[in-house]
Amino acid sequence: MRRTKLWRNAKLVTLAGDQPWGMLEQGAFASQGEHLQWVGPLAELPEDLRASVVSEVDLGGAVVTPGLIDCHTHLVYGGQRAHEFEMRLNGASYEEIARAGGGIRSTVAATRNATEHQLYAQAAHRVLKLLAEGVTTLEVKSGYGLSQAAETKMLRVARRLSGLGVDVRTTYLGAHAVPAEFEGRQDEYVQAVCDWLPALRRDGLVDAVDAFCEGIGFSPAQTRKVFEAARALGLPVKLHAEQLSDQGGTQLAAEFKALSCDHLEYLSDAGVQAMAASGMVATLLPGAYYFLRETKLPPVQALRDAGVPIAISTDHNPGTSPTLSLLLMLNMACTLFRLTPEEALRGVTIHAAKALGLADRGQLVAGQRADFCVWDIEHPNELSYYFGRNPLRQVARGGAERK
Ligand code: NIG
Ligand code: FE
């Protein structure tokens, strides 16, 4: 008989069913192995499961949510860019700094110069901060190497981070910026990005492929090339789209059945419709919006009206979002983007899972992974309410408690 673990006396935020928050007051749940076997009121626990319970925890009425998912990060990199923050405060714009060779390129230099060991040590430190707030699944992008060797190095580091007790999904972002050695040869660089992909995939380093489709990044035509290379290898795509201008990247991404488009401040109505029709997730990144002091809001109401699932993420990176708090992003999603606290929580659970193409997590229902957080709060709306307070009591991944 399987060994069953039982947790009872919880306020379960299942995010499933018709109730607001999928709330189950006085709920209980049972896991076998890494998955939830049963979720419901304790009185309805099936007899055979009850008989196989080997451990039982009384949660004392605490709020339990699915484990949090940070679905868009650039966590592996060398150095930091506080001096550019200072330059921006002295009047320079993000785009000006990028065009002058700073921005992404300065992080590329620092990343190339760092050893794998150094990159791992720095990234691990960051990951532990995210985990302390209940993150159980994390996406990490490459894109600060921009050579085959350095992109490989970044992705290897990203893979190793799973040893810290988190599921890591890796995304190849070779098309993040044109490195100095390809200056003036953008199309050749795009070809190189495509040429590096088969080996990265063969080494098991890539779960998805992303690009930065932007005036200071890559054109839709160049992005298409990268997406075609991904498709040839059966890899899903996602896109940094319409962050600083409307390039029509979302429509292109829809053609390729992308998992998500991310940022989206300049998303048009046509883009919203394309996303809805293709079933894509809109990943909103309030940290970057805030840190760049953007004033153009993503079209949240239009996304809602069209039924596009909205994910929220840190976008952790040294240039536009040096935050390590996904809980703070919940608050900012509400204060800046006017999401409801429930929408914000769905954005870092069920919708974030979808943005990564993962159907086995993000809700508390039987059959899903037993990834969950226990919070010292009375209602899940408090997760978006506080900023700078971490009410996490306990986190479990695959049914095993982590802290
Ligand atoms: O998601 N937009 C492009 N990439 C990052 C920023 C990268 C950087 O400035 O280092 C982002 O905002
Ligand atoms: Fe990003």
XYZ file of C-alpha atoms and ligand atoms in Angstrom:
416
model
C 0.000 0.000 0.000
C 1.199 3.543 -0.788
C 2.270 5.731 2.102
C -0.122 8.641 2.474
C 0.659 11.985 4.103
C -2.310 13.932 5.396
C -2.612 17.638 6.175
C -5.821 18.831 7.814
C -7.454 21.891 9.348
C -6.437 24.287 6.586
C -8.054 27.120 4.726
C -7.380 25.723 1.258
C -6.939 28.123 -1.622
C -7.342 25.522 -4.351
C -7.828 27.972 -7.259
C -10.138 25.335 -8.732
C -13.933 25.167 -8.931
C -16.439 28.016 -8.896
C -15.882 29.534 -5.454
C -13.842 32.745 -5.251
C -10.217 31.640 -4.775
C -11.467 28.027 -5.043
C -11.637 28.366 -1.271
C -12.270 25.322 0.868
C -12.646 26.305 4.537
C -11.716 23.514 6.937
C -10.030 21.618 4.129
C -7.684 18.666 4.136
C -5.430 17.085 1.533
C -3.430 13.935 1.138
C -0.327 13.174 -0.902
C 1.283 9.996 -2.115
C 4.762 10.307 -3.520
C 5.089 13.681 -5.230
C 1.408 14.168 -6.016
C -1.806 15.144 -4.331
C -4.006 12.097 -4.020
C -7.047 13.748 -2.566
C -8.323 17.230 -1.559
C -11.572 17.896 0.330
C -13.336 18.238 3.690
C -11.738 15.838 6.188
C -15.021 13.982 6.785
C -14.940 12.890 3.142
C -11.461 11.336 3.243
C -11.825 7.914 1.579
C -11.401 4.974 3.951
C -8.588 3.295 2.029
C -6.560 6.512 2.084
C -7.194 6.992 5.799
C -5.870 3.471 6.384
C -2.583 4.248 4.598
C -1.803 7.529 6.402
C 1.746 7.470 7.774
C 1.971 11.112 8.819
C -0.656 13.637 9.762
C -0.256 17.389 10.271
C -2.785 19.744 11.892
C -2.276 23.111 10.167
C -4.230 24.994 12.809
C -6.489 26.774 10.330
C -3.619 28.284 8.322
C -4.032 29.415 4.713
C -2.583 26.957 2.163
C -1.958 27.895 -1.473
C -0.276 26.118 -4.354
C 3.508 26.585 -4.418
C 4.455 29.847 -6.126
C 5.849 29.838 -9.665
C 8.168 32.562 -10.929
C 7.760 32.081 -14.683
C 10.101 34.752 -16.098
C 13.569 35.443 -14.693
C 17.071 36.245 -15.869
C 18.615 35.028 -12.610
C 22.004 33.900 -13.848
C 24.398 36.750 -14.629
C 27.605 38.430 -13.526
C 27.855 41.841 -11.879
C 25.068 44.334 -11.290
C 23.980 47.645 -12.819
C 23.396 50.095 -9.983
C 25.488 52.670 -11.863
C 22.980 52.608 -14.739
C 20.178 53.144 -12.273
C 22.121 56.202 -11.149
C 22.622 57.317 -14.767
C 18.897 57.067 -15.358
C 18.283 59.209 -12.304
C 20.631 61.741 -13.844
C 18.509 61.871 -16.980
C 19.628 59.055 -19.312
C 16.973 56.668 -20.607
C 17.174 52.856 -20.618
C 17.258 52.891 -24.406
C 20.019 55.510 -24.549
C 22.160 53.501 -22.153
C 21.565 50.367 -24.220
C 22.422 52.094 -27.499
C 25.632 53.459 -25.952
C 26.833 49.918 -25.253
C 25.680 49.699 -21.648
C 22.569 47.844 -20.608
C 22.431 44.187 -21.568
C 25.895 44.364 -23.128
C 27.542 45.399 -19.873
C 25.997 42.384 -18.150
C 27.165 40.217 -21.045
C 30.763 41.300 -20.392
C 30.460 40.527 -16.678
C 28.795 37.185 -17.377
C 31.425 36.105 -19.892
C 34.156 37.006 -17.413
C 32.658 34.987 -14.576
C 33.412 31.304 -14.072
C 30.614 28.792 -13.900
C 31.334 28.443 -10.220
C 31.052 32.203 -9.626
C 27.835 32.441 -11.608
C 26.379 29.552 -9.655
C 27.292 31.056 -6.283
C 25.703 34.403 -7.163
C 22.594 32.869 -8.684
C 22.139 30.446 -5.785
C 22.082 33.364 -3.377
C 19.287 34.953 -5.422
C 17.329 31.738 -5.746
C 17.340 31.224 -1.983
C 15.664 34.607 -1.564
C 12.870 33.568 -3.929
C 12.476 30.201 -2.231
C 12.126 31.884 1.150
C 8.860 33.362 -0.149
C 7.399 30.062 -1.309
C 8.649 29.648 -4.877
C 8.635 25.977 -5.886
C 9.058 26.335 -9.673
C 11.322 28.828 -11.368
C 12.070 29.745 -14.961
C 15.581 30.968 -15.788
C 16.605 32.455 -19.132
C 19.988 32.632 -20.787
C 20.752 35.739 -22.825
C 23.743 37.321 -21.103
C 26.259 35.002 -22.761
C 25.510 35.630 -26.453
C 28.187 33.173 -27.590
C 27.713 29.447 -27.770
C 30.131 28.832 -24.910
C 28.731 31.528 -22.632
C 25.078 30.666 -23.318
C 25.913 27.033 -22.545
C 27.621 28.110 -19.334
C 24.572 30.098 -18.214
C 22.142 27.296 -18.972
C 24.294 24.738 -17.174
C 24.296 26.990 -14.115
C 20.521 27.371 -14.392
C 20.055 23.602 -14.488
C 22.276 23.149 -11.428
C 20.081 25.522 -9.413
C 17.468 22.764 -9.147
C 19.751 21.235 -6.520
C 18.573 23.988 -4.174
C 15.128 22.395 -3.996
C 13.205 24.049 -6.801
C 12.031 22.884 -10.225
C 13.950 24.923 -12.792
C 12.726 25.411 -16.343
C 15.343 26.841 -18.688
C 14.696 29.174 -21.606
C 17.211 29.957 -24.333
C 17.303 33.712 -24.976
C 20.234 33.935 -27.384
C 18.255 36.643 -29.210
C 18.419 39.063 -26.279
C 20.913 41.566 -27.732
C 23.551 41.661 -30.466
C 26.997 41.184 -28.921
C 29.746 43.670 -29.828
C 31.585 41.194 -32.084
C 28.474 41.013 -34.327
C 27.948 44.795 -34.420
C 26.332 45.715 -37.735
C 25.794 42.040 -38.577
C 22.467 41.436 -36.886
C 21.198 38.844 -39.331
C 24.403 36.856 -39.045
C 24.030 36.896 -35.290
C 20.444 35.638 -35.566
C 21.720 32.798 -37.733
C 24.341 31.981 -35.092
C 21.659 31.959 -32.390
C 19.742 29.414 -34.474
C 22.862 27.367 -35.159
C 23.718 27.024 -31.450
C 20.310 25.701 -30.544
C 20.558 22.028 -31.615
C 23.606 21.378 -29.426
C 22.059 23.149 -26.447
C 18.970 21.072 -26.866
C 20.919 17.861 -27.295
C 22.660 18.593 -23.989
C 19.265 18.871 -22.303
C 19.734 22.550 -21.486
C 16.652 24.076 -23.136
C 12.962 23.743 -22.283
C 11.763 26.738 -24.342
C 13.050 29.507 -26.609
C 12.524 33.249 -26.125
C 13.559 36.429 -27.959
C 13.543 40.178 -27.311
C 11.387 41.572 -30.117
C 11.950 45.311 -29.870
C 13.433 48.348 -31.600
C 16.570 47.908 -29.493
C 16.314 44.117 -29.798
C 15.276 41.984 -32.767
C 12.744 42.622 -35.525
C 9.698 40.401 -36.034
C 11.395 38.929 -39.139
C 14.494 38.023 -37.104
C 12.352 36.690 -34.284
C 10.562 34.489 -36.818
C 13.893 32.902 -37.767
C 14.578 32.032 -34.134
C 11.067 30.635 -33.703
C 11.459 28.517 -36.837
C 14.664 27.037 -35.431
C 12.811 26.241 -32.195
C 9.909 24.692 -34.044
C 12.237 22.498 -36.093
C 13.428 20.993 -32.798
C 9.962 20.736 -31.259
C 10.695 23.409 -28.641
C 7.955 25.775 -27.417
C 8.492 29.515 -27.745
C 7.673 32.625 -25.724
C 8.444 36.281 -26.362
C 9.498 39.556 -24.767
C 6.906 41.534 -26.713
C 5.634 45.098 -26.916
C 7.658 46.237 -23.887
C 8.877 49.599 -25.176
C 6.938 49.830 -28.450
C 4.345 47.878 -30.454
C 6.254 45.678 -32.894
C 3.443 43.193 -33.553
C 5.482 40.525 -31.795
C 2.402 39.059 -30.181
C 0.800 38.310 -33.547
C 3.977 36.580 -34.661
C 4.114 34.622 -31.402
C 0.490 33.577 -31.920
C 1.412 32.111 -35.295
C 3.885 29.872 -33.490
C 1.443 28.950 -30.722
C 3.736 30.571 -28.156
C 3.270 29.691 -24.491
C 3.311 33.340 -23.453
C 4.103 36.898 -24.408
C 5.694 38.927 -21.676
C 5.788 42.652 -20.676
C 3.079 43.906 -23.120
C 2.825 47.545 -22.053
C 2.394 48.575 -25.714
C 0.097 45.694 -26.673
C -2.571 46.703 -29.236
C -6.156 45.492 -29.502
C -5.140 43.307 -32.425
C -2.401 41.834 -30.251
C -4.874 41.082 -27.466
C -7.150 39.302 -29.935
C -4.248 37.303 -31.365
C -3.248 36.197 -27.875
C -6.801 35.188 -27.019
C -7.257 33.240 -30.241
C -4.046 31.287 -29.762
C -4.630 30.523 -26.071
C -1.478 32.295 -24.941
C -0.677 33.586 -21.456
C 0.058 37.293 -20.916
C 2.905 37.573 -18.432
C 2.922 41.007 -16.800
C 6.071 42.228 -15.097
C 5.290 45.056 -12.690
C 8.861 45.172 -11.362
C 10.241 46.255 -14.747
C 7.367 48.695 -15.248
C 8.088 50.234 -11.863
C 11.868 50.288 -12.114
C 11.845 51.869 -15.593
C 9.225 54.328 -14.356
C 7.029 53.404 -17.304
C 3.773 55.274 -17.580
C 2.053 53.233 -20.267
C 0.059 50.486 -18.608
C -0.477 47.062 -20.143
C -4.100 46.727 -21.351
C -5.294 44.680 -18.384
C -9.011 45.191 -18.923
C -8.785 44.238 -22.602
C -6.851 41.079 -21.660
C -9.491 40.236 -19.063
C -12.352 40.890 -21.483
C -10.718 38.648 -24.070
C -10.192 35.885 -21.501
C -6.387 35.880 -21.771
C -4.876 34.283 -18.640
C -2.565 36.745 -16.875
C 0.659 35.607 -15.184
C 2.841 37.747 -12.919
C 6.567 37.362 -12.477
C 9.614 39.096 -11.044
C 11.499 39.350 -14.387
C 14.491 39.368 -12.056
C 17.424 40.867 -13.985
C 20.137 43.432 -13.242
C 18.880 46.074 -15.700
C 15.160 46.513 -15.365
C 13.988 44.522 -12.355
C 16.534 43.722 -9.670
C 13.859 42.456 -7.282
C 13.959 39.104 -5.518
C 10.449 39.240 -4.107
C 7.582 37.581 -5.925
C 5.273 38.660 -3.081
C 6.185 42.278 -3.779
C 5.178 41.666 -7.407
C 1.750 40.539 -6.181
C 1.343 43.854 -4.427
C 2.597 45.817 -7.441
C 0.345 43.866 -9.811
C -2.543 45.160 -7.721
C -1.369 48.701 -6.998
C 0.146 49.467 -10.419
C -1.842 47.239 -12.801
C -5.082 47.066 -10.781
C -5.275 43.297 -10.730
C -7.406 41.914 -7.932
C -5.551 40.006 -5.206
C -7.107 36.791 -6.521
C -5.972 37.529 -10.078
C -2.500 38.283 -8.755
C -2.305 34.947 -6.928
C -3.551 33.075 -10.005
C -0.801 34.925 -11.854
C 1.949 33.311 -9.788
C 0.358 29.841 -9.668
C -2.025 28.386 -12.241
C -1.356 30.950 -14.968
C 2.393 30.965 -14.369
C 2.335 27.176 -14.764
C 0.528 27.566 -18.071
C 3.097 30.143 -19.197
C 5.702 27.399 -18.743
C 3.588 24.743 -20.447
C 3.165 22.875 -17.152
C -0.250 21.332 -16.562
C 0.697 19.414 -13.415
C 0.884 22.313 -10.962
C -0.622 25.627 -9.933
C -3.798 24.371 -8.257
C -4.562 22.229 -5.224
C -6.461 19.364 -6.801
C -5.952 15.609 -6.863
C -3.417 14.580 -9.478
C -1.372 17.783 -9.320
C 2.071 17.961 -7.775
C 2.002 18.329 -3.989
C 3.741 21.719 -4.128
C 2.173 24.004 -1.564
C 2.760 26.916 0.822
C 1.412 27.349 4.352
C 0.988 31.009 5.295
C 0.578 32.782 8.627
C -2.346 34.884 7.439
C -6.101 34.734 7.760
C -7.066 35.288 4.143
C -5.151 34.947 0.864
C -5.813 38.584 -0.021
C -3.113 39.415 2.560
C -0.505 38.004 0.174
C -1.009 41.047 -2.052
C -1.704 43.466 0.765
C 1.589 43.473 2.625
C 4.694 44.662 0.891
C 7.984 43.837 2.533
C 6.518 41.241 4.871
C 6.915 37.525 4.315
C 4.226 35.460 6.063
C 5.455 32.081 4.773
C 5.375 29.415 7.485
C 6.098 26.266 5.556
C 6.636 25.098 2.012
C 6.452 21.624 0.496
C 7.564 20.450 -2.902
C 6.494 17.086 -4.232
C 4.942 16.357 -0.823
C 8.245 16.921 1.038
C 8.497 19.809 3.451
C 11.347 22.189 2.756
C 11.605 24.420 5.803
O 13.054 41.497 -19.340
N 13.657 43.371 -22.007
C 14.659 42.707 -22.108
N 15.266 42.021 -21.156
C 15.204 42.288 -19.775
C 16.131 43.364 -19.375
C 17.517 42.978 -19.598
C 18.543 43.932 -19.057
O 18.384 45.166 -19.058
O 19.566 43.395 -18.609
C 13.760 42.479 -19.336
O 13.327 43.586 -18.990
Fe 12.661 39.624 -19.146
